[in-house]
Amino acid sequence: MANVFAFVESRGGDVRKAGLEAVSAARQIADQTGGGEVHALLAGAPGIAAQASRLAEVGADVVYVVEHAGLAQYDAESLAATAAERIRAGGYRAAVFSATAQGKDLSPRVAAKLRAPLAPDATAIAVEGDAIVVRHPMYTGKVIGALAITASPALLSVRLGAVPAQPNAKAGRVETIQPAADPGASKVRVVELREGNKGKIDLGEAAVIVAGGRGLKAPENFKLVEELADSFGNAAVGATRAVTDEGWRPHSDQIGQTGRVVSPELYVAVGISGAIQHLAGMRTSKTIVAINKDKEAPIFKVADYGIVGDVFEIVPALTQAVRAAKAAH
Amino acid sequence: MKIAVCIKRVPVMEVKFAIGKDGASVDETGLKYDVNDFDLWAVEAALQLNEKNAPGEVTVISLGTDAAQEQIRKALSMGADKGVLLKADRLPGDAFAVAEALAAELKDGGYDVIFFGKKSIDADNSATGAMVGELLGLPVVTGVSKLEIAGGKGTAHRAVEGGIEVLEFPLPAIVTVDEGLNKERLPSLKGIMAAKKKPLESRPAQLGTAGVTVQKMELPPERAAGRIVGEGAAAVPELVRLLQSEAKVL
């Protein structure tokens, strides 16, 4: 019976969706290796302890809480030291991180501190005999690798949405611990967090993404994409590289080989032809809708549903229809 | 300033991949290669920093087979001063094994800044730069999309989910480069000629032990052929019906 560790990402005093998913992924590994405990590490500014119960609800048996004013912002050096110390002390079979920007920054540091193997960006996790095996998209998603780790602890980072958080209530003992390194002593400091699209849902967490491409012809026409996204109520706006290169949208909105990789329930591609680089970022979406004037566009080869025609005519009609459908619920 | 850039030879992605006979690698037949996108932006960042703080030196380091000399030469033709190939017969699937070899090379180099691409588009580990930083005890800033370095200090922007982090750090440091930082310059004919004469050392890589093994590789399942619902706005009601009743996403 092996215990499993989960690092919980939080921001501004709130647990991120990725943090809940990390606990669920750890729960899954613990269950498959004989039902051990899940120990979560939750760190943040004073007050973060109040979030511990949310982790118990999704399967954490123990929540180690680190509260420190210096952790109001992400502090890689202090968090890596604390996570490494806890993992070392806990003798875990596996340690789960989120494959978010922060998780991808943190997990390799912890792996190097522990000289432990790291399987990154898992889209699925399985326990096979002595090995923990993760599926990991490589070559821009054109190849899926099965990466195996037999040594303990096995470190892995899990892609957003790969292991949805499941209700799995535990008693959830809370234990307060000290940071293994003072955040004030870190060499790299986050001096500011500029929240973009405040109040809007992030691409990685959105159930629906409406993305626009060059077919929109001009930056101001992106409002069609935004209005369609608004009509769904739970959608984020994305863009192709052509669009971000033109400066119509910030680089952080780019979906593709060199941008964000997303897997929403529904992906609506507006005026996007479907270059290989773009497909690399969205082909794992559950349902894909394409709207494009060129019926030979490669996007139609990956789309579940397509409408051929003028985006300036179709998108406003779709926005209205989605609004009506939502209102009827 | 002494600047190092770590680059990787990766396949050009605009092809269909096939799985090799061992079932755990890609079939290299017919693949073309280039410098990893993110590493090209890292080279550009190094060159720009060097131009601002001249005189200095930019060293390009790559771990790979002899073939990776081609990618090192490309960086030299862009303007880097010298190259180092850390020779390995085959790249391990474990970022840490690679990080150990790079750290051994970089350790006594006296570099002020060491650049990496944020990730390589083949292995997609997003791990090597941060691991090297940890091994060398250097500050690391990953996924940088805006960078200013002056007076022994750096300021950087990093995109995180739903926002941008502004970071400050002292030199020497490791910076991994995201898209958006810059556009790489094209090698000039003069640069290509000059690159032929620039020093390119080669020595065996001191690879660490791999704890992650690639058990197998598979092609992802093809998406089932979709359907064109119709043309123009007239097709919208049918699309909405399908999203509600068939895909159940509305």
XYZ file of C-alpha atoms in Angstrom:
579
model
C 0.000 0.000 0.000
C 1.576 3.192 -1.115
C 0.793 6.773 -0.252
C 0.751 9.395 -2.980
C 1.581 13.096 -2.808
C -0.218 15.908 -4.629
C 0.949 19.489 -5.029
C -2.053 21.825 -5.055
C -1.821 24.938 -7.182
C -3.511 27.986 -5.707
C -3.639 31.647 -6.532
C -4.954 34.650 -4.649
C -6.102 32.458 -1.758
C -8.063 30.119 -4.006
C -7.344 26.544 -5.004
C -7.122 26.291 -8.797
C -9.120 23.680 -10.685
C -5.738 22.128 -11.538
C -5.101 21.665 -7.802
C -8.306 19.672 -7.306
C -7.425 17.575 -10.348
C -3.939 16.847 -8.973
C -5.547 15.459 -5.810
C -7.924 13.327 -7.896
C -5.027 12.005 -9.985
C -3.120 11.148 -6.806
C -6.257 9.429 -5.466
C -6.446 7.363 -8.657
C -2.820 6.217 -8.328
C -3.221 5.467 -4.609
C -6.338 3.377 -5.297
C -4.610 1.454 -8.087
C -1.574 0.706 -5.932
C -3.581 -0.766 -3.050
C -5.523 2.079 -1.506
C -2.888 4.200 0.225
C -3.428 7.708 1.482
C -3.294 10.913 -0.522
C -1.265 13.684 1.071
C -1.802 17.126 -0.435
C 0.452 20.141 -0.031
C -1.401 23.449 -0.001
C 0.665 26.622 0.217
C -0.248 30.282 0.149
C -0.707 33.475 2.103
C -2.288 33.247 5.582
C -5.900 32.143 5.149
C -5.206 29.455 2.581
C -5.877 26.778 5.231
C -9.587 27.492 4.811
C -9.358 25.760 1.415
C -8.171 22.456 2.890
C -11.689 21.051 3.164
C -12.093 21.332 -0.619
C -9.148 18.977 -1.014
C -10.607 16.477 1.446
C -13.799 16.492 -0.637
C -11.900 15.244 -3.694
C -9.867 12.575 -1.926
C -7.092 14.030 0.257
C -6.530 12.112 3.524
C -3.997 14.605 4.838
C -3.578 18.230 3.840
C -0.229 19.787 4.716
C -0.764 23.525 4.873
C 1.988 26.100 4.535
C 0.907 29.644 5.296
C 3.375 32.467 4.742
C 2.912 36.069 3.659
C 5.718 35.556 1.145
C 3.618 32.931 -0.644
C 0.912 35.377 -1.711
C 2.619 35.113 -5.097
C 4.125 32.004 -6.638
C 7.594 31.400 -5.236
C 9.298 28.582 -7.080
C 12.386 28.268 -4.908
C 10.593 28.072 -1.584
C 7.789 25.847 -2.880
C 10.227 23.459 -4.580
C 12.218 23.132 -1.361
C 9.084 22.506 0.711
C 7.620 20.007 -1.763
C 10.930 18.137 -2.055
C 11.312 17.939 1.726
C 7.751 16.676 2.201
C 8.106 14.092 -0.578
C 11.386 12.885 0.873
C 9.882 12.614 4.349
C 6.697 10.921 3.148
C 8.308 8.065 1.229
C 5.639 8.321 -1.473
C 5.205 6.014 -4.446
C 4.320 8.986 -6.618
C 4.064 12.754 -6.522
C 1.549 14.540 -8.727
C 1.907 18.098 -10.020
C -0.240 20.055 -12.466
C 1.025 20.517 -16.013
C 0.216 24.228 -15.820
C 2.712 27.053 -16.372
C 3.546 26.920 -12.675
C 3.491 23.145 -12.409
C 5.842 22.850 -15.362
C 8.119 25.350 -13.637
C 7.959 23.639 -10.251
C 7.973 19.898 -10.993
C 11.370 19.747 -12.772
C 12.961 21.664 -9.894
C 11.570 19.174 -7.394
C 12.621 16.259 -9.614
C 16.173 17.587 -9.788
C 16.311 18.173 -6.015
C 15.192 14.600 -5.386
C 17.053 13.162 -8.391
C 13.728 11.517 -9.117
C 12.282 10.714 -12.549
C 9.591 13.041 -13.935
C 6.992 12.046 -16.518
C 5.530 15.325 -17.759
C 2.160 16.443 -19.051
C 0.195 13.224 -18.625
C -3.105 12.852 -20.440
C -3.763 9.493 -18.766
C -2.208 7.531 -15.900
C -2.147 3.773 -15.323
C -0.444 1.492 -12.839
C 0.980 -1.534 -14.646
C 2.765 -3.991 -12.379
C 5.727 -2.193 -10.816
C 5.476 0.749 -13.146
C 3.473 3.924 -13.240
C 2.783 4.556 -16.903
C 1.636 7.889 -18.239
C 0.448 8.738 -21.698
C 2.229 11.851 -22.898
C 1.607 13.579 -26.238
C 4.878 14.151 -28.118
C 5.806 15.558 -31.520
C 3.061 18.199 -31.220
C 0.511 15.528 -30.397
C 1.215 13.474 -33.502
C 2.670 10.696 -31.375
C 1.534 9.466 -27.968
C 4.334 8.124 -25.799
C 3.799 5.682 -22.937
C 6.365 6.728 -20.327
C 7.101 4.261 -17.555
C 8.640 4.897 -14.137
C 9.429 2.029 -11.787
C 11.463 3.983 -9.203
C 9.845 5.699 -6.197
C 8.958 8.465 -5.985
C 7.695 8.794 -9.542
C 7.005 12.436 -10.298
C 4.381 13.314 -12.845
C 2.577 16.392 -14.032
C -1.000 16.038 -15.221
C -2.569 18.047 -18.022
C -5.606 20.168 -17.152
C -8.770 18.163 -17.675
C -6.980 14.805 -18.027
C -8.198 13.556 -14.647
C -11.353 15.485 -13.731
C -11.836 16.175 -10.037
C -14.276 13.631 -8.582
C -16.179 13.892 -5.300
C -14.482 11.403 -2.963
C -14.881 12.705 0.561
C -12.234 11.853 3.148
C -11.906 12.938 6.769
C -9.016 15.105 5.624
C -6.687 15.675 8.561
C -5.019 19.100 8.336
C -1.448 19.576 9.456
C 0.345 22.917 9.441
C 3.981 22.804 8.368
C 6.721 25.383 7.902
C 8.218 26.234 4.519
C 11.537 24.446 3.994
C 13.001 27.662 2.599
C 11.987 31.221 3.416
C 10.154 32.810 0.461
C 11.838 36.108 1.373
C 15.225 34.574 0.574
C 14.343 33.452 -2.964
C 16.459 34.911 -5.742
C 13.630 34.951 -8.269
C 10.635 36.956 -7.127
C 7.220 37.425 -8.679
C 6.730 41.144 -8.122
C 3.346 41.389 -9.775
C 0.593 39.232 -11.197
C -1.274 40.950 -13.993
C -4.541 39.163 -14.409
C -5.662 39.242 -17.994
C -9.326 38.989 -18.914
C -10.209 39.503 -15.291
C -13.269 37.499 -14.369
C -13.052 35.542 -17.595
C -12.346 31.865 -17.721
C -8.887 30.643 -18.723
C -8.398 28.664 -21.939
C -7.114 25.652 -20.017
C -10.144 25.535 -17.751
C -12.886 26.419 -20.230
C -15.473 23.825 -21.205
C -16.040 25.704 -24.475
C -13.482 27.565 -26.569
C -14.328 29.811 -29.490
C -11.195 30.533 -31.517
C -10.692 32.899 -34.415
C -8.289 32.875 -37.330
C -7.232 34.993 -40.248
C -10.648 34.522 -41.836
C -11.893 37.258 -39.517
C -9.913 39.686 -41.702
C -9.456 42.475 -39.101
C -8.871 42.745 -35.348
C -12.174 44.517 -34.682
C -14.042 41.544 -36.119
C -12.887 39.475 -33.160
C -15.913 40.882 -31.354
C -17.953 38.298 -33.295
C -15.867 35.579 -31.629
C -16.239 37.225 -28.223
C -19.997 37.521 -28.601
C -20.287 33.881 -29.588
C -18.136 32.930 -26.580
C -20.378 35.050 -24.315
C -23.484 33.313 -25.627
C -22.229 29.962 -24.295
C -21.681 31.478 -20.844
C -18.712 29.218 -20.032
C -16.434 29.854 -22.993
C -12.958 31.302 -23.474
C -11.587 33.003 -26.584
C -8.575 31.628 -28.435
C -6.680 32.533 -31.583
C -4.331 31.152 -34.196
C -0.677 32.067 -34.495
C -1.371 34.146 -37.609
C -3.711 36.294 -35.531
C -1.373 36.719 -32.544
C 1.570 37.420 -34.864
C -0.503 40.218 -36.398
C -1.064 41.597 -32.913
C -4.846 41.220 -33.094
C -4.775 39.186 -29.892
C -2.140 38.673 -27.162
C 0.270 35.749 -27.524
C -1.270 34.177 -24.426
C -4.437 33.499 -26.476
C -2.587 31.436 -29.073
C -3.599 27.812 -29.415
C -1.162 25.528 -31.198
C 2.259 23.957 -31.416
C 4.014 26.905 -29.795
C 1.008 28.148 -27.841
C -1.570 26.631 -25.533
C -2.713 23.039 -25.852
C -6.377 22.703 -24.961
C -8.957 19.930 -24.672
C -12.362 21.522 -24.106
C -15.728 19.791 -24.465
C -16.491 21.997 -27.453
C -14.108 23.870 -29.749
C -15.559 26.281 -32.300
C -13.048 27.276 -34.994
C -14.077 30.496 -36.723
C -12.288 31.421 -39.939
C -9.471 28.991 -39.157
C -8.063 26.997 -42.054
C -6.469 24.345 -39.835
C -2.691 24.521 -40.262
C -0.861 21.582 -38.671
C 0.569 23.903 -36.019
C -2.918 24.961 -34.949
C -4.307 21.422 -34.991
C -1.484 20.427 -32.608
C -3.098 22.617 -29.972
C -6.747 21.618 -30.270
C -7.155 18.208 -31.903
C -7.888 16.566 -28.532
C -11.015 18.695 -28.071
C -14.050 16.462 -27.554
C -16.300 18.063 -30.158
C -15.004 20.370 -32.884
C -17.122 22.749 -34.956
C -15.583 24.542 -37.937
C -16.936 27.559 -39.766
C -14.969 28.466 -42.871
C -15.673 29.696 -46.373
C -13.289 27.201 -48.016
C -14.854 23.756 -47.989
C -11.428 22.202 -48.731
C -9.882 23.736 -45.581
C -8.043 21.099 -43.493
C -10.006 22.128 -40.382
C -13.007 20.247 -41.816
C -10.994 17.005 -41.682
C -10.796 17.167 -37.886
C -14.130 18.874 -37.263
C -17.148 16.849 -36.141
C -19.497 19.436 -37.614
C -18.772 22.026 -40.244
C -20.597 24.908 -41.834
C -19.218 26.234 -45.106
C -19.719 29.919 -45.726
C -19.229 33.518 -44.696
C -18.238 33.792 -41.019
C -19.698 37.317 -40.883
C -23.111 35.915 -41.668
C -22.927 32.573 -39.854
C -21.342 33.578 -36.537
C -23.949 36.223 -35.554
C -26.710 33.741 -36.444
C -25.027 31.064 -34.330
C -24.618 33.510 -31.435
C -28.357 34.223 -31.495
C -29.249 30.555 -31.776
C -26.996 29.575 -28.863
C -28.483 32.384 -26.751
C -31.973 31.144 -27.565
C -31.022 27.540 -26.777
C -29.473 28.576 -23.441
C -32.524 30.691 -22.574
C -34.837 27.757 -23.270
C -33.080 25.635 -20.617
C 28.832 39.102 -21.180
C 29.229 35.382 -21.568
C 26.028 33.821 -22.780
C 25.179 30.193 -23.492
C 22.211 28.861 -25.437
C 21.147 25.228 -25.363
C 19.474 24.091 -28.560
C 18.002 20.841 -29.861
C 17.730 19.244 -33.267
C 14.083 18.252 -33.809
C 12.082 16.933 -36.757
C 10.121 19.381 -38.856
C 6.525 18.590 -37.899
C 4.739 19.055 -41.238
C 4.775 15.336 -42.034
C 2.918 12.230 -41.027
C 4.892 10.326 -38.423
C 5.300 6.563 -38.354
C 6.397 4.459 -35.404
C 9.815 2.777 -35.664
C 10.395 -0.985 -35.583
C 11.181 -0.969 -31.866
C 7.707 0.429 -31.197
C 9.171 3.047 -28.877
C 10.555 5.667 -31.245
C 9.502 7.448 -34.398
C 10.598 6.116 -37.782
C 13.204 8.620 -38.957
C 12.846 7.762 -42.638
C 12.081 10.869 -44.629
C 12.140 13.254 -41.665
C 13.699 16.683 -42.086
C 15.271 18.461 -39.148
C 15.678 21.990 -37.864
C 16.448 23.844 -34.667
C 13.553 23.583 -32.182
C 11.365 26.719 -32.583
C 11.677 27.849 -28.969
C 15.466 27.410 -29.140
C 15.678 29.679 -32.194
C 13.994 32.392 -30.130
C 16.480 31.620 -27.352
C 19.371 32.096 -29.801
C 17.848 35.381 -30.925
C 17.497 36.523 -27.296
C 21.161 35.681 -26.687
C 22.317 37.546 -29.795
C 20.286 40.636 -28.928
C 21.600 40.636 -25.370
C 25.134 40.232 -26.647
C 24.691 43.101 -29.101
C 23.539 45.373 -26.274
C 26.423 44.370 -24.032
C 29.208 43.944 -26.554
C 31.917 42.809 -26.496
C 30.836 39.377 -25.364
C 30.499 35.820 -26.479
C 27.582 33.546 -27.325
C 28.182 29.801 -27.088
C 25.663 27.373 -28.533
C 25.458 23.938 -26.954
C 23.551 20.957 -28.250
C 23.263 17.420 -26.989
C 22.718 14.945 -29.788
C 24.251 12.862 -32.516
C 26.840 14.168 -34.988
C 23.940 15.313 -37.145
C 23.171 18.080 -34.624
C 26.261 19.913 -35.911
C 23.982 21.164 -38.689
C 21.747 22.914 -36.155
C 24.732 24.324 -34.263
C 26.060 25.707 -37.567
C 22.701 27.358 -38.185
C 22.965 29.169 -34.843
C 26.556 30.140 -35.685
C 25.374 31.508 -39.027
C 22.812 33.634 -37.159
C 25.708 35.167 -35.234
C 26.687 32.950 -32.307
C 30.443 32.761 -31.727
C 31.145 29.132 -31.017
C 29.484 25.761 -30.707
C 29.744 22.689 -28.526
C 28.281 19.313 -29.430
C 27.761 16.925 -26.544
C 27.708 13.690 -28.447
C 25.227 10.941 -27.627
C 24.253 7.986 -29.814
C 20.665 8.410 -28.805
C 18.798 10.939 -26.703
C 17.244 9.457 -23.580
C 13.515 9.970 -23.013
C 14.350 11.320 -19.578
C 14.880 15.074 -19.297
C 16.937 14.656 -16.121
C 19.552 12.485 -17.840
C 19.924 15.252 -20.442
C 19.941 17.987 -17.799
C 22.842 16.309 -15.985
C 24.935 16.252 -19.160
C 24.178 19.904 -19.924
C 24.833 20.955 -16.319
C 28.243 19.220 -16.420
C 29.125 21.227 -19.531
C 27.753 24.547 -18.265
C 29.058 24.286 -14.687
C 32.437 25.960 -15.093
C 31.602 28.088 -18.130
C 31.252 31.350 -16.192
C 28.114 32.279 -18.110
C 26.131 35.345 -17.094
C 22.949 34.085 -18.738
C 22.054 30.623 -20.020
C 19.133 30.476 -22.419
C 16.948 27.505 -23.250
C 13.776 27.188 -25.296
C 10.748 26.697 -23.035
C 10.343 23.181 -24.398
C 11.323 20.975 -27.288
C 8.482 20.197 -29.656
C 9.483 16.521 -29.988
C 9.789 15.273 -26.394
C 7.625 18.121 -25.042
C 8.985 17.787 -21.512
C 9.265 21.501 -20.564
C 11.751 20.391 -17.927
C 15.395 20.590 -18.961
C 16.091 24.285 -18.299
C 14.611 24.246 -14.794
C 16.425 20.999 -13.957
C 19.770 22.423 -15.090
C 19.124 25.511 -12.960
C 18.475 23.345 -9.941
C 21.608 21.268 -10.583
C 23.751 24.395 -10.927
C 22.061 26.276 -8.078
C 21.183 29.165 -10.391
C 18.015 31.279 -10.459
C 15.663 30.051 -13.188
C 12.846 31.882 -14.916
C 10.792 29.726 -17.268
C 8.497 30.544 -20.181
C 9.668 34.117 -20.641
C 7.768 36.211 -23.198
C 9.342 39.584 -22.333
C 12.823 40.202 -20.987
C 15.038 43.066 -19.891
C 18.526 42.515 -18.575
C 20.687 45.347 -17.272
C 23.002 46.050 -14.365
C 23.300 42.426 -13.302
C 19.546 42.033 -12.945
C 16.693 40.805 -15.074
C 12.985 41.506 -15.334
C 10.786 39.036 -17.162
C 7.179 38.334 -18.026
C 5.771 34.839 -17.947
C 2.300 33.848 -19.115
C 0.423 31.777 -16.575
C -3.147 30.541 -16.844
C -5.273 33.675 -16.827
C -2.490 36.190 -16.336
C 1.071 37.400 -16.632
C 3.640 37.145 -13.854
C 6.279 39.866 -13.666
C 9.502 38.473 -12.215
C 12.799 39.928 -11.036
C 16.002 37.965 -10.706
C 19.758 38.448 -10.324
C 22.423 37.230 -12.761
C 23.852 34.747 -13.426
C 20.585 33.056 -14.280
C 18.820 30.614 -16.565
C 16.013 31.873 -18.776
C 13.735 29.621 -20.829
C 12.133 31.364 -23.770
C 8.492 31.316 -24.838
C 6.980 32.427 -28.113
C 6.374 36.142 -28.329
C 9.773 37.205 -26.969
C 11.147 37.865 -30.444
C 11.373 36.579 -34.006
C 14.560 34.815 -34.956
C 16.775 36.469 -37.574
C 17.557 34.600 -40.764
C 21.155 33.583 -41.361
C 22.734 35.899 -43.952
C 24.990 34.605 -46.714
C 27.875 36.336 -44.949
C 26.821 34.656 -41.717
C 26.687 31.259 -43.370
C 30.192 31.707 -44.797
C 31.526 32.951 -41.455
C 29.898 30.053 -39.579
C 32.058 27.564 -41.453
C 35.151 28.993 -39.805
C 33.754 29.319 -36.285
C 34.924 26.801 -33.679
C 32.679 23.797 -33.062
C 33.963 21.482 -30.366
C 32.669 17.983 -29.899
C 32.908 15.766 -26.842
C 30.982 12.834 -25.397
C 27.920 13.736 -23.338
C 28.035 12.743 -19.664
C 24.449 11.528 -19.634
C 22.788 10.725 -16.323
C 20.860 7.530 -15.687
C 17.368 7.558 -17.147
C 14.551 6.917 -14.671
C 11.828 7.464 -17.247
C 11.686 4.990 -20.118
C 9.624 5.324 -23.258
C 7.799 2.007 -23.153
C 6.097 2.517 -26.458
C 4.894 5.128 -28.903
C 1.613 5.094 -30.773
C -0.077 7.275 -33.303
C -3.142 8.944 -31.815
C -6.469 7.594 -32.996
C -7.664 9.368 -36.129
C -10.647 11.575 -35.587
C -13.672 10.080 -37.299
C -14.566 12.024 -40.407
C -16.924 14.804 -39.507
C -19.708 16.127 -41.611
C -20.569 19.358 -43.273
C -23.884 20.309 -41.732
C -24.649 22.757 -44.493
C -23.787 26.073 -46.071
C -24.339 29.583 -44.753
C -26.513 30.789 -41.877
C -29.293 28.422 -42.946
C -27.276 25.552 -41.478
C -27.173 27.104 -38.005
C -30.419 25.575 -36.616
C -29.301 22.082 -37.640
C -25.859 22.654 -36.058
C -27.461 23.769 -32.792
C -29.746 20.723 -32.848
C -26.728 18.419 -33.295
C -24.779 20.139 -30.514
C -27.765 19.635 -28.200
C -28.971 16.168 -29.081
C -25.953 14.382 -30.523
C -22.801 15.957 -29.055
C -24.681 17.047 -25.911
C -22.445 20.056 -25.384
C -25.122 22.734 -25.385
